[in-house]
Coordinates of C-alpha atoms in Angstrom, one line a residue:
M1 CA 0.4 0.2 0.0
E2 CA 1.1 3.7 -1.2
I3 CA 0.3 6.9 0.6
E4 CA -1.3 9.2 -2.0
E5 CA 0.7 12.4 -0.7
R6 CA -1.7 14.9 -2.5
Q7 CA -4.3 15.8 -4.6
P8 CA -3.4 17.8 -8.2
V9 CA -3.6 21.2 -6.9
P10 CA -6.4 23.0 -9.3
A11 CA -4.8 24.6 -11.6
G12 CA -3.8 28.2 -11.7
S13 CA -4.6 28.4 -7.3
G14 CA -1.1 30.0 -7.3
R15 CA -0.7 29.6 -3.4
A16 CA 0.4 32.7 -1.4
A17 CA 1.7 33.3 2.0
P18 CA -1.7 34.8 3.3
P19 CA -1.6 37.1 6.6
G20 CA -1.2 34.4 9.9
M21 CA 0.1 32.5 7.6
R22 CA 4.1 31.7 8.3
P23 CA 6.3 32.6 4.8
E24 CA 8.8 30.1 6.0
E25 CA 6.6 27.2 6.3
P26 CA 7.3 24.3 3.8
S27 CA 4.4 23.3 1.0
G28 CA 3.9 19.9 0.4
P29 CA 3.2 16.8 1.6
R30 CA 2.8 18.6 5.2
R31 CA -0.7 20.3 4.2
S32 CA -3.8 19.6 5.0
P33 CA -7.5 20.6 6.0
L34 CA -9.2 20.4 9.6
A35 CA -12.6 18.3 9.9
R36 CA -14.2 19.5 6.4
R37 CA -17.7 19.7 8.0
S38 CA -16.6 22.2 10.9
L39 CA -13.6 21.9 13.1
V40 CA -15.7 20.1 15.9
G41 CA -15.9 16.8 13.7
A42 CA -12.3 17.1 12.9
V43 CA -11.4 16.4 16.8
A44 CA -14.9 14.0 16.1
G45 CA -12.6 11.8 14.1
C46 CA -9.8 11.8 15.8
A47 CA -11.2 11.1 19.1
V48 CA -12.6 7.6 17.4
L49 CA -8.9 6.9 15.7
G50 CA -8.1 7.4 20.1
G51 CA -10.8 4.6 20.7
V52 CA -8.3 2.2 18.0
L53 CA -5.7 3.6 19.9
L54 CA -6.2 3.3 23.8
L55 CA -4.9 -0.6 23.8
L56 CA -2.7 -0.4 21.6
P57 CA 1.5 0.1 23.1
D58 CA 3.1 1.6 20.0
R59 CA 6.1 -0.5 19.1
G60 CA 7.6 1.2 16.5
G61 CA 8.4 4.4 18.4
A62 CA 11.7 6.0 19.2
P63 CA 13.0 5.1 22.5
R64 CA 12.0 5.6 26.0
G65 CA 12.4 10.2 27.2
A66 CA 12.4 10.7 23.1
P67 CA 9.4 9.6 21.6
G68 CA 9.3 9.5 17.9
P69 CA 6.1 10.6 15.6
V70 CA 4.8 7.3 15.5
A71 CA 4.7 7.1 19.6
R72 CA 3.4 10.6 19.7
A73 CA 0.9 10.0 17.0
V74 CA -0.3 7.1 18.9
S75 CA 0.0 9.2 21.8
A76 CA -2.0 12.3 20.7
V77 CA -4.8 10.9 19.3
G78 CA -5.6 8.0 21.9
A79 CA -6.9 11.5 24.2
G80 CA -8.3 12.4 21.0
A81 CA -6.6 15.2 19.5
P82 CA -5.4 15.8 16.2
A83 CA -2.1 14.6 15.1
A84 CA -0.1 16.5 13.7
L85 CA 0.7 15.5 10.3
P86 CA 3.5 14.2 9.6
D87 CA 3.0 12.2 13.0
L88 CA -0.4 10.4 11.2
A89 CA 1.6 10.1 8.2
A90 CA 5.1 8.6 10.3
L91 CA 1.5 6.0 12.0
I92 CA 0.4 5.1 8.7
D93 CA 3.4 3.9 7.3
D94 CA 4.7 2.0 10.4
R95 CA 1.2 0.7 10.3
E96 CA 0.9 -0.7 6.6
A97 CA 4.9 -2.2 7.1
R98 CA 3.0 -4.2 10.5
V99 CA 0.1 -5.1 7.7
R100 CA 1.9 -6.8 5.4
A101 CA 4.4 -8.7 8.4
R102 CA 1.4 -9.4 9.8
P103 CA -1.6 -9.3 7.8
R104 CA -4.0 -11.0 10.2
D105 CA -3.2 -8.3 13.0
D106 CA -6.8 -6.4 13.0
A107 CA -5.4 -4.5 16.0
A108 CA -3.1 -2.6 13.2
W109 CA -5.8 -3.1 10.7
A110 CA -8.6 -1.1 12.6
V111 CA -5.4 1.8 13.3
L112 CA -4.5 1.6 9.4
G113 CA -7.8 2.5 8.5
A114 CA -8.5 5.0 11.4
A115 CA -5.4 7.0 10.3
Y116 CA -6.3 7.1 6.8
T117 CA -9.8 8.6 7.5
E118 CA -8.3 10.9 9.5
R119 CA -5.6 11.9 7.0
A120 CA -8.3 12.3 4.3
R121 CA -10.1 14.1 5.7
R122 CA -7.8 16.7 6.7
T123 CA -6.7 16.8 3.3
A124 CA -9.4 16.1 1.1
A125 CA -7.1 13.2 -0.5
V126 CA -10.5 11.7 -1.0
A127 CA -8.3 8.8 -2.9
Y128 CA -7.7 7.6 0.8
Y129 CA -11.6 6.5 2.1
P130 CA -12.0 3.7 -0.5
K131 CA -8.6 2.7 1.7
A132 CA -9.5 3.2 4.5
E133 CA -13.1 1.4 3.9
K134 CA -11.1 -2.0 2.9
A135 CA -8.9 -1.8 6.2
L136 CA -11.7 -2.1 8.4
R137 CA -13.8 -4.1 6.8
T138 CA -9.8 -6.4 6.2
S139 CA -10.3 -5.5 10.4
L140 CA -13.9 -6.8 10.5
R141 CA -12.9 -10.1 8.2
V142 CA -10.6 -10.6 10.3
R143 CA -12.0 -10.0 14.1
P144 CA -16.0 -11.0 13.3
G145 CA -17.2 -10.4 17.2
G146 CA -16.1 -7.9 19.6
N147 CA -14.2 -5.6 16.7
A148 CA -15.2 -2.1 18.6
A149 CA -12.1 -0.2 17.0
A150 CA -12.8 -1.7 13.8
L151 CA -16.5 -0.9 14.2
E152 CA -15.5 2.7 15.9
G153 CA -14.0 3.5 12.5
L154 CA -16.6 2.4 9.9
A155 CA -18.0 5.3 12.1
S156 CA -16.0 7.5 11.6
L157 CA -15.7 7.2 8.6
A158 CA -19.3 7.2 7.4
V159 CA -19.6 10.3 9.2
A160 CA -16.0 12.0 7.4
R161 CA -18.3 11.1 4.1
G162 CA -21.3 13.0 5.0
D163 CA -23.1 9.2 5.2
F164 CA -25.1 9.5 8.3
R165 CA -27.4 6.5 8.4
S166 CA -23.8 4.3 8.1
A167 CA -22.3 6.8 10.8
K168 CA -25.2 5.6 12.8
R169 CA -25.5 1.5 12.2
W170 CA -21.7 1.5 12.8
G171 CA -21.9 3.5 15.5
E172 CA -24.6 2.0 17.8
A173 CA -23.3 -1.3 17.6
A174 CA -20.1 -0.2 18.8
S175 CA -21.5 1.4 21.3
E176 CA -23.5 -1.5 22.6
L177 CA -20.6 -3.4 21.7
A178 CA -18.7 -1.5 24.3
P179 CA -20.6 1.1 25.9
K180 CA -18.3 2.1 28.3
R181 CA -15.5 3.2 25.6
W182 CA -16.3 7.0 25.0
T183 CA -15.0 7.4 21.9
A184 CA -17.7 5.5 19.8
Y185 CA -20.2 8.9 20.9
P186 CA -18.0 11.8 19.0
A187 CA -19.2 9.5 15.3
L188 CA -23.0 9.2 16.8
V189 CA -23.5 13.1 17.6
D190 CA -22.6 13.4 14.6
A191 CA -24.7 11.6 12.9
Y192 CA -28.0 11.5 14.5
T193 CA -27.4 14.8 13.9
G194 CA -27.4 15.0 9.8
L195 CA -29.9 12.6 10.3
G196 CA -32.0 15.3 12.4
D197 CA -32.7 13.5 15.2
H198 CA -31.9 16.8 17.8
K199 CA -32.8 13.9 21.0
A200 CA -30.8 11.0 20.3
V201 CA -28.2 13.9 19.1
D202 CA -29.1 15.3 22.7
R203 CA -28.7 11.1 24.6
A204 CA -25.9 10.6 22.9
L205 CA -23.7 13.8 24.6
G206 CA -24.8 12.8 27.8
R207 CA -23.6 9.8 27.7
L208 CA -20.5 11.2 25.6
L209 CA -20.0 13.8 29.1
A210 CA -20.6 10.7 31.6
L211 CA -17.5 8.8 30.5
R212 CA -15.5 11.7 28.9
T213 CA -15.2 15.0 29.7
G214 CA -11.7 16.2 28.3
P215 CA -11.2 19.1 25.3
A216 CA -12.4 16.5 22.8
A217 CA -15.6 15.5 24.8
R218 CA -16.3 19.7 25.3
A219 CA -15.3 20.3 21.5
V220 CA -18.6 18.0 20.4
A221 CA -20.3 19.7 22.9
A222 CA -20.1 23.0 22.1
R223 CA -21.1 22.5 18.8
V224 CA -24.6 20.7 20.1
Y225 CA -24.7 24.1 22.0
R226 CA -24.0 26.5 19.2
D227 CA -27.2 23.9 17.0
R228 CA -29.4 24.5 20.0
G229 CA -28.6 28.7 19.8
R230 CA -26.9 29.0 23.1
R231 CA -23.8 30.7 22.4
E232 CA -22.7 31.3 25.3
D233 CA -22.2 27.7 26.2
A234 CA -21.0 27.4 23.0
A235 CA -18.2 29.3 24.3
A236 CA -16.9 27.8 27.3
A237 CA -17.1 24.8 26.5
V238 CA -14.7 25.8 23.8
S239 CA -13.0 27.5 26.4
D240 CA -12.5 25.4 28.6
A241 CA -11.3 22.4 26.3
A242 CA -8.8 24.8 25.2
A243 CA -7.3 25.3 28.4
G244 CA -6.6 21.3 28.1
A245 CA -5.6 20.8 24.8
A246 CA -2.3 19.3 24.6
G247 CA -0.4 19.4 21.8
P248 CA -0.3 22.7 18.7
S249 CA -2.5 20.2 16.3
E250 CA -5.4 20.8 18.9
Q251 CA -5.2 24.1 19.6
A252 CA -5.2 25.2 16.0
A253 CA -8.8 23.1 15.8
L254 CA -9.5 24.3 19.2
L255 CA -9.2 28.6 18.6
T256 CA -10.7 27.6 14.9
Q257 CA -14.0 26.3 16.4
G258 CA -13.6 29.5 18.4
G259 CA -13.5 31.9 15.5
D260 CA -16.1 30.0 13.6
L261 CA -18.6 30.9 16.7
A262 CA -17.3 34.7 16.3
W263 CA -18.0 34.3 12.9
E264 CA -21.6 33.5 13.4
R265 CA -22.2 36.6 15.4
G266 CA -20.7 38.6 13.3
D267 CA -17.6 40.2 14.7
R268 CA -15.1 40.0 12.1
Q269 CA -11.9 41.0 14.0
E270 CA -12.1 38.1 16.9
A271 CA -12.8 35.6 14.1
L272 CA -9.8 36.7 12.3
D273 CA -7.7 36.9 15.4
R274 CA -8.2 33.3 16.3
Y275 CA -8.4 32.1 12.6
R276 CA -4.2 33.6 12.4
A277 CA -3.9 32.3 16.3
A278 CA -5.0 28.7 14.5
V279 CA -2.5 29.0 11.0
D280 CA 0.1 31.0 13.4
V281 CA 0.2 27.2 15.6
D282 CA -0.7 25.2 13.1
A283 CA -0.2 25.6 9.4
D284 CA -1.8 22.5 8.4
A285 CA -5.4 24.1 9.6
Y286 CA -6.9 25.2 6.2
D287 CA -10.0 26.0 7.5
A288 CA -8.8 28.7 9.7
L289 CA -7.4 29.7 6.5
A290 CA -11.2 30.0 4.5
G291 CA -11.9 31.3 8.2
Q292 CA -9.3 34.5 7.7
G293 CA -10.9 34.6 3.4
R294 CA -14.2 35.4 4.7
A295 CA -13.7 37.4 8.1
L296 CA -10.7 39.8 5.9
A297 CA -13.2 40.3 2.9
A298 CA -15.9 41.6 5.8
L299 CA -13.4 43.9 6.7
G300 CA -13.2 45.1 3.3
R301 CA -9.5 43.6 2.7
T302 CA -10.1 41.7 -0.5
S303 CA -6.6 41.4 -1.8
E304 CA -5.5 39.7 1.3
A305 CA -9.3 37.8 1.4
L306 CA -7.8 36.4 -2.0
R307 CA -4.3 35.5 -1.6
A308 CA -5.7 33.6 1.8
Y309 CA -8.9 31.7 -0.2
R310 CA -6.4 30.9 -2.6
A311 CA -4.2 29.0 -0.1
A312 CA -6.6 27.3 1.7
L313 CA -7.9 25.4 -1.4
D314 CA -4.5 24.7 -3.0
G315 CA -4.2 23.0 0.3
R316 CA -6.9 21.9 0.8
P317 CA -8.6 21.4 -2.8
A318 CA -12.4 21.6 -1.4
P319 CA -16.2 22.1 -2.8
R320 CA -17.5 25.1 -0.3
Y321 CA -13.9 25.9 -0.5
A322 CA -14.9 26.9 -4.3
L323 CA -18.3 27.7 -3.5
E324 CA -16.9 30.6 -1.1
L325 CA -14.2 32.0 -3.5
G326 CA -16.2 32.3 -6.8
E327 CA -18.9 34.3 -4.3
L328 CA -16.0 37.0 -3.8
Y329 CA -14.8 37.6 -8.0
D330 CA -18.8 37.7 -8.6
G331 CA -19.1 40.3 -6.0
L332 CA -15.9 41.8 -7.1
G333 CA -16.8 41.7 -11.1
L334 CA -13.6 38.8 -11.9
G335 CA -17.1 37.3 -13.9
A336 CA -14.5 34.6 -15.3
E337 CA -11.8 34.2 -12.6
A338 CA -15.7 32.9 -10.9
R339 CA -16.8 30.8 -13.6
A340 CA -13.6 29.3 -13.5
Q341 CA -14.0 28.4 -9.4
Y342 CA -17.8 27.1 -10.0
G343 CA -16.1 24.7 -13.5
L344 CA -14.1 23.9 -9.8
L345 CA -16.6 23.2 -7.9
R346 CA -18.3 20.7 -10.1
E347 CA -15.3 18.9 -10.9
L348 CA -14.5 18.4 -7.1
A349 CA -17.9 17.0 -6.5
R350 CA -17.6 14.4 -8.6
R351 CA -13.8 13.3 -7.9
D352 CA -16.0 13.7 -4.3
G353 CA -18.4 11.8 -5.5
A354 CA -16.3 9.0 -7.2
A355 CA -15.1 8.5 -3.1
G356 CA -18.5 8.1 -1.3
V357 CA -18.6 12.0 -0.3
D358 CA -21.6 13.3 -0.6
D359 CA -21.6 17.2 -1.3
E360 CA -24.9 17.7 -1.5
P361 CA -25.8 20.2 0.1
V362 CA -23.5 22.5 -1.2
L363 CA -24.2 21.9 -4.8
G364 CA -27.3 22.8 -4.4
L365 CA -26.8 25.7 -3.0
F366 CA -24.3 26.1 -5.6
E367 CA -27.1 24.6 -8.4
A368 CA -29.6 26.8 -6.8
D369 CA -27.5 30.2 -7.3
H370 CA -25.8 30.1 -9.8
G371 CA -27.2 26.7 -12.1
D372 CA -29.4 24.8 -12.5
P373 CA -31.7 25.1 -9.8
Q374 CA -34.6 22.1 -10.7
A375 CA -31.3 19.6 -10.7
A376 CA -30.4 21.7 -7.2
V377 CA -34.0 20.4 -6.3
R378 CA -33.8 17.0 -7.3
G379 CA -30.4 16.3 -5.9
L380 CA -32.1 17.7 -2.4
R381 CA -34.7 16.1 -2.6
A382 CA -33.2 12.7 -2.2
E383 CA -31.0 14.6 0.3
W384 CA -34.0 15.0 2.0
R385 CA -34.9 11.6 1.8
R386 CA -31.8 9.9 2.4
Q387 CA -31.0 11.9 6.1
P388 CA -33.2 15.2 7.0
G389 CA -30.7 17.3 8.5
I390 CA -31.4 21.1 9.0
A391 CA -29.1 22.2 6.8
V392 CA -30.4 20.1 3.6
A393 CA -34.2 21.5 5.1
D394 CA -32.9 25.0 4.0
A395 CA -30.9 24.0 1.7
L396 CA -33.8 22.1 -0.5
G397 CA -36.4 25.2 1.1
W398 CA -33.8 27.7 -0.8
A399 CA -33.7 25.5 -4.5
L400 CA -37.8 25.4 -4.1
H401 CA -37.6 29.2 -3.9
R402 CA -35.1 29.8 -6.9
A403 CA -37.0 27.1 -8.7
G404 CA -40.5 29.0 -8.3
N405 CA -41.8 27.0 -5.7
D406 CA -42.7 29.1 -2.4
Q407 CA -45.6 27.2 -1.1
E408 CA -43.6 24.0 -0.9
A409 CA -40.3 26.1 -0.2
L410 CA -41.1 28.3 3.3
G411 CA -42.4 24.7 4.7
F412 CA -38.8 23.3 4.5
A413 CA -37.4 27.0 5.6
V414 CA -39.5 26.8 8.7
R415 CA -37.8 22.9 9.7
A416 CA -34.2 25.1 9.3
T417 CA -36.0 27.9 11.5
D418 CA -38.2 26.3 14.0
A419 CA -36.5 25.4 17.5
E420 CA -38.7 23.2 18.6
H421 CA -37.8 20.8 15.7
G422 CA -34.1 21.6 16.4
G423 CA -33.8 24.4 13.7
G424 CA -32.3 26.4 16.9
V425 CA -29.3 27.6 15.5
R426 CA -29.0 31.2 14.8
S427 CA -28.1 31.2 11.3
A428 CA -28.0 34.9 9.2
L429 CA -28.1 32.9 6.1
Y430 CA -31.5 30.6 7.8
A431 CA -32.5 33.6 7.8
Y432 CA -32.6 35.6 5.2
H433 CA -33.8 32.4 2.9
R434 CA -36.7 32.5 4.7
G435 CA -37.3 35.7 4.4
Q436 CA -36.9 36.2 1.0
I437 CA -39.5 33.0 0.2
E438 CA -41.8 35.0 2.8
R439 CA -41.4 38.2 1.5
D440 CA -42.4 36.6 -2.8
L441 CA -45.2 35.1 -0.7
G442 CA -46.7 38.5 0.0
L443 CA -46.0 37.8 3.2
S444 CA -44.8 41.1 4.4
G445 CA -44.6 41.1 8.2
P446 CA -42.8 37.8 8.4
A447 CA -40.4 38.7 5.4
R448 CA -39.3 41.8 7.7
R449 CA -38.9 40.3 10.4
H450 CA -36.8 37.9 9.4
L451 CA -34.1 39.7 7.0
T452 CA -34.1 42.2 9.6
E453 CA -32.9 39.4 11.7
A454 CA -30.5 37.6 9.9
L455 CA -28.1 41.5 9.8
R456 CA -28.9 41.1 13.2
I457 CA -27.1 37.9 13.7
N458 CA -24.2 38.0 11.3
P459 CA -24.5 42.2 9.4
Y460 CA -21.4 40.2 6.9
F461 CA -22.7 37.3 6.4
S462 CA -22.0 37.1 3.1
L463 CA -21.3 39.3 0.1
P464 CA -23.9 39.1 -1.8
L465 CA -26.7 38.4 0.3
V466 CA -25.8 41.5 2.8
P467 CA -26.8 43.8 0.3
A468 CA -29.8 42.0 -0.8
A469 CA -31.3 41.8 2.3
R470 CA -31.6 45.5 2.7
E471 CA -32.2 45.9 -0.9
A472 CA -35.9 43.6 0.4
L473 CA -36.3 45.4 3.5
V474 CA -36.0 48.6 1.7
A475 CA -38.6 47.4 -0.8
L476 CA -41.1 46.0 1.6
G477 CA -41.2 49.7 3.0
D478 CA -41.8 50.2 7.4
P479 CA -44.8 48.1 9.3
P480 CA -47.9 49.3 9.0
A481 CA -48.8 52.0 11.5
G482 CA -49.5 50.3 15.1
G483 CA -47.7 47.2 14.3
P484 CA -47.7 44.1 12.4
P485 CA -50.6 42.2 13.4
E486 CA -49.8 39.5 15.9
D487 CA -48.2 36.6 14.4
S488 CA -47.2 33.8 16.3
G489 CA -44.5 32.4 13.8
E490 CA -46.5 29.1 12.9
T491 CA -46.8 28.7 9.3
E492 CA -49.4 26.7 7.4
E493 CA -48.2 23.3 6.6
T494 CA -49.1 22.1 2.8
E495 CA -48.9 19.0 1.0
G496 CA -44.7 17.9 0.6
S497 CA -43.5 19.5 3.4
P498 CA -41.4 18.5 5.9
S499 CA -43.6 18.8 8.9
S500 CA -46.3 16.8 6.9
E501 CA -44.1 14.2 5.9
G502 CA -43.7 12.9 9.3
S503 CA -39.7 13.2 9.5
G504 CA -37.9 13.4 12.8
D505 CA -36.8 15.5 15.4
T506 CA -34.1 17.1 13.3
A507 CA -30.6 19.5 14.7
G508 CA -28.3 19.8 12.3
T509 CA -25.0 22.6 11.0
A510 CA -24.8 25.7 9.3
G511 CA -25.5 25.4 5.6
A512 CA -22.4 27.0 3.6
A513 CA -22.6 29.8 2.9
G514 CA -21.3 32.9 0.5
P515 CA -18.2 34.7 1.8
A516 CA -18.2 37.3 4.1
G517 CA -20.4 40.8 3.2
A518 CA -17.6 43.2 2.2
S519 CA -19.1 45.5 0.3
G520 CA -16.8 46.2 -2.1
A521 CA -12.4 45.9 -2.8
S522 CA -11.7 48.2 -0.3
G523 CA -13.4 50.1 2.6
P524 CA -15.4 48.9 5.1
T525 CA -19.1 47.2 5.2
P526 CA -21.3 49.7 5.7
S527 CA -23.4 49.4 9.1
P528 CA -26.5 47.2 9.2
G529 CA -28.6 50.1 9.1
S530 CA -27.3 51.5 6.2
P531 CA -27.9 51.5 2.1
G532 CA -25.6 49.0 0.8
P533 CA -24.2 48.3 -2.5
A534 CA -26.8 46.8 -5.7
A535 CA -26.4 43.1 -6.1
P536 CA -22.5 42.7 -8.0
P537 CA -22.7 41.9 -11.6
G538 CA -23.6 38.5 -13.0
R539 CA -25.2 37.7 -10.0
P540 CA -29.5 37.4 -9.0
A541 CA -30.6 40.5 -6.4
A542 CA -31.5 37.5 -4.0
R543 CA -30.0 34.8 -3.8

């Protein structure tokens, strides 16, 4: 088995050192990202790898007192922390050699499969995913009974691919086999989140915290709190986790998670500071580099934002990065450059699909805004049937709106923003989508309220959508004298809406969004109450 060090770098991506990235860091095989969906996902993935390694001695490391890279990797992931990428590569080399010498070593196969998963997750080298599956299934074949490590590895692999039904199946099998092994529960939290079962999320998180209180568990808790709209609790959990971080990679993961929380509440400078700090301690923190791109664009520093995005995409070619960079180019009136990124996005989604990775929520939002809305609806309907999470509800509602079906769209938009059904995350994007759908349905009061809420949550949430929200509010005008009529927040359900389909309760992660809402190539973004610029050339007035 050979280690595939890198995926091809997108043509013309031209890596340049962005703010916060140390220029002396060498390029090459050390490059990697953090988790595909969020930093917490990476920490959870490492927790699963850690569970595989908890009881395994390292027989390939350096002498005592001077731990080598394999021993360091075992120590890091045994605590549920990200390992440095060179150490992770050394662990892969070590286990590949071991299974060649001892092909019936089920534990070595399980470690190798989990390490392949983590490598793919952080570098977007998706060819590692099929290798991970083969290694983990080999471990199960060698030891079909009592093999919790392989079951946990398969759950982590399924989460990394976005296959939440499989993750639930493997994770539940692992937890039933070894209920006191904490390392099955981070993957189960992710799986239940993706399936929209927020009650099961709470149960899995409670079990995790009863078994483990270290940084990895607190990072998972922070994600759940964020999904419930409990921002203060999420920030406190991240702070507590960071205080116990054992190494630079773990510290970078938690700094990035804190940056995401700051960004979502519209604190551009704090988000930028945290993202930069993450890159300072781990140059492989590519999710933090993309975060820098959003924050810098929101601050009007678009040249720096472009460099940050290019570096992130160069190191980790992921569809979400290509979409955000394309929308930034669009906002700057650089249509040709934007189209190149959108073409790259489709290419990356095809690559991921061949490796079993589900990019449908990001791809659906892209098609709804920049491609074929009807194709977006078809793809997202199928996604909703497979895994009805909050992010999918928002994306499908928006695709239906863009395809002209506002009545059905509203049912999904309500589901994405209804705390009673798990949609408690304070997302400016979700509020904006709901407001625009309501506006087109002539529901002026609710539309005005949700568009205002979007700008209140994060006045910089998207380069093209912030001015579109302001324009919509201007068109809606002031509320009638005496205030709007009493509104319970409930919306009439229509046949085919998520509520009438009998779907389970939902909780999920934020959907993909474009880069920050800078108002132009330079200068600060206007305040939420000021009139914004018109939609950029080549962009619709409403997304």
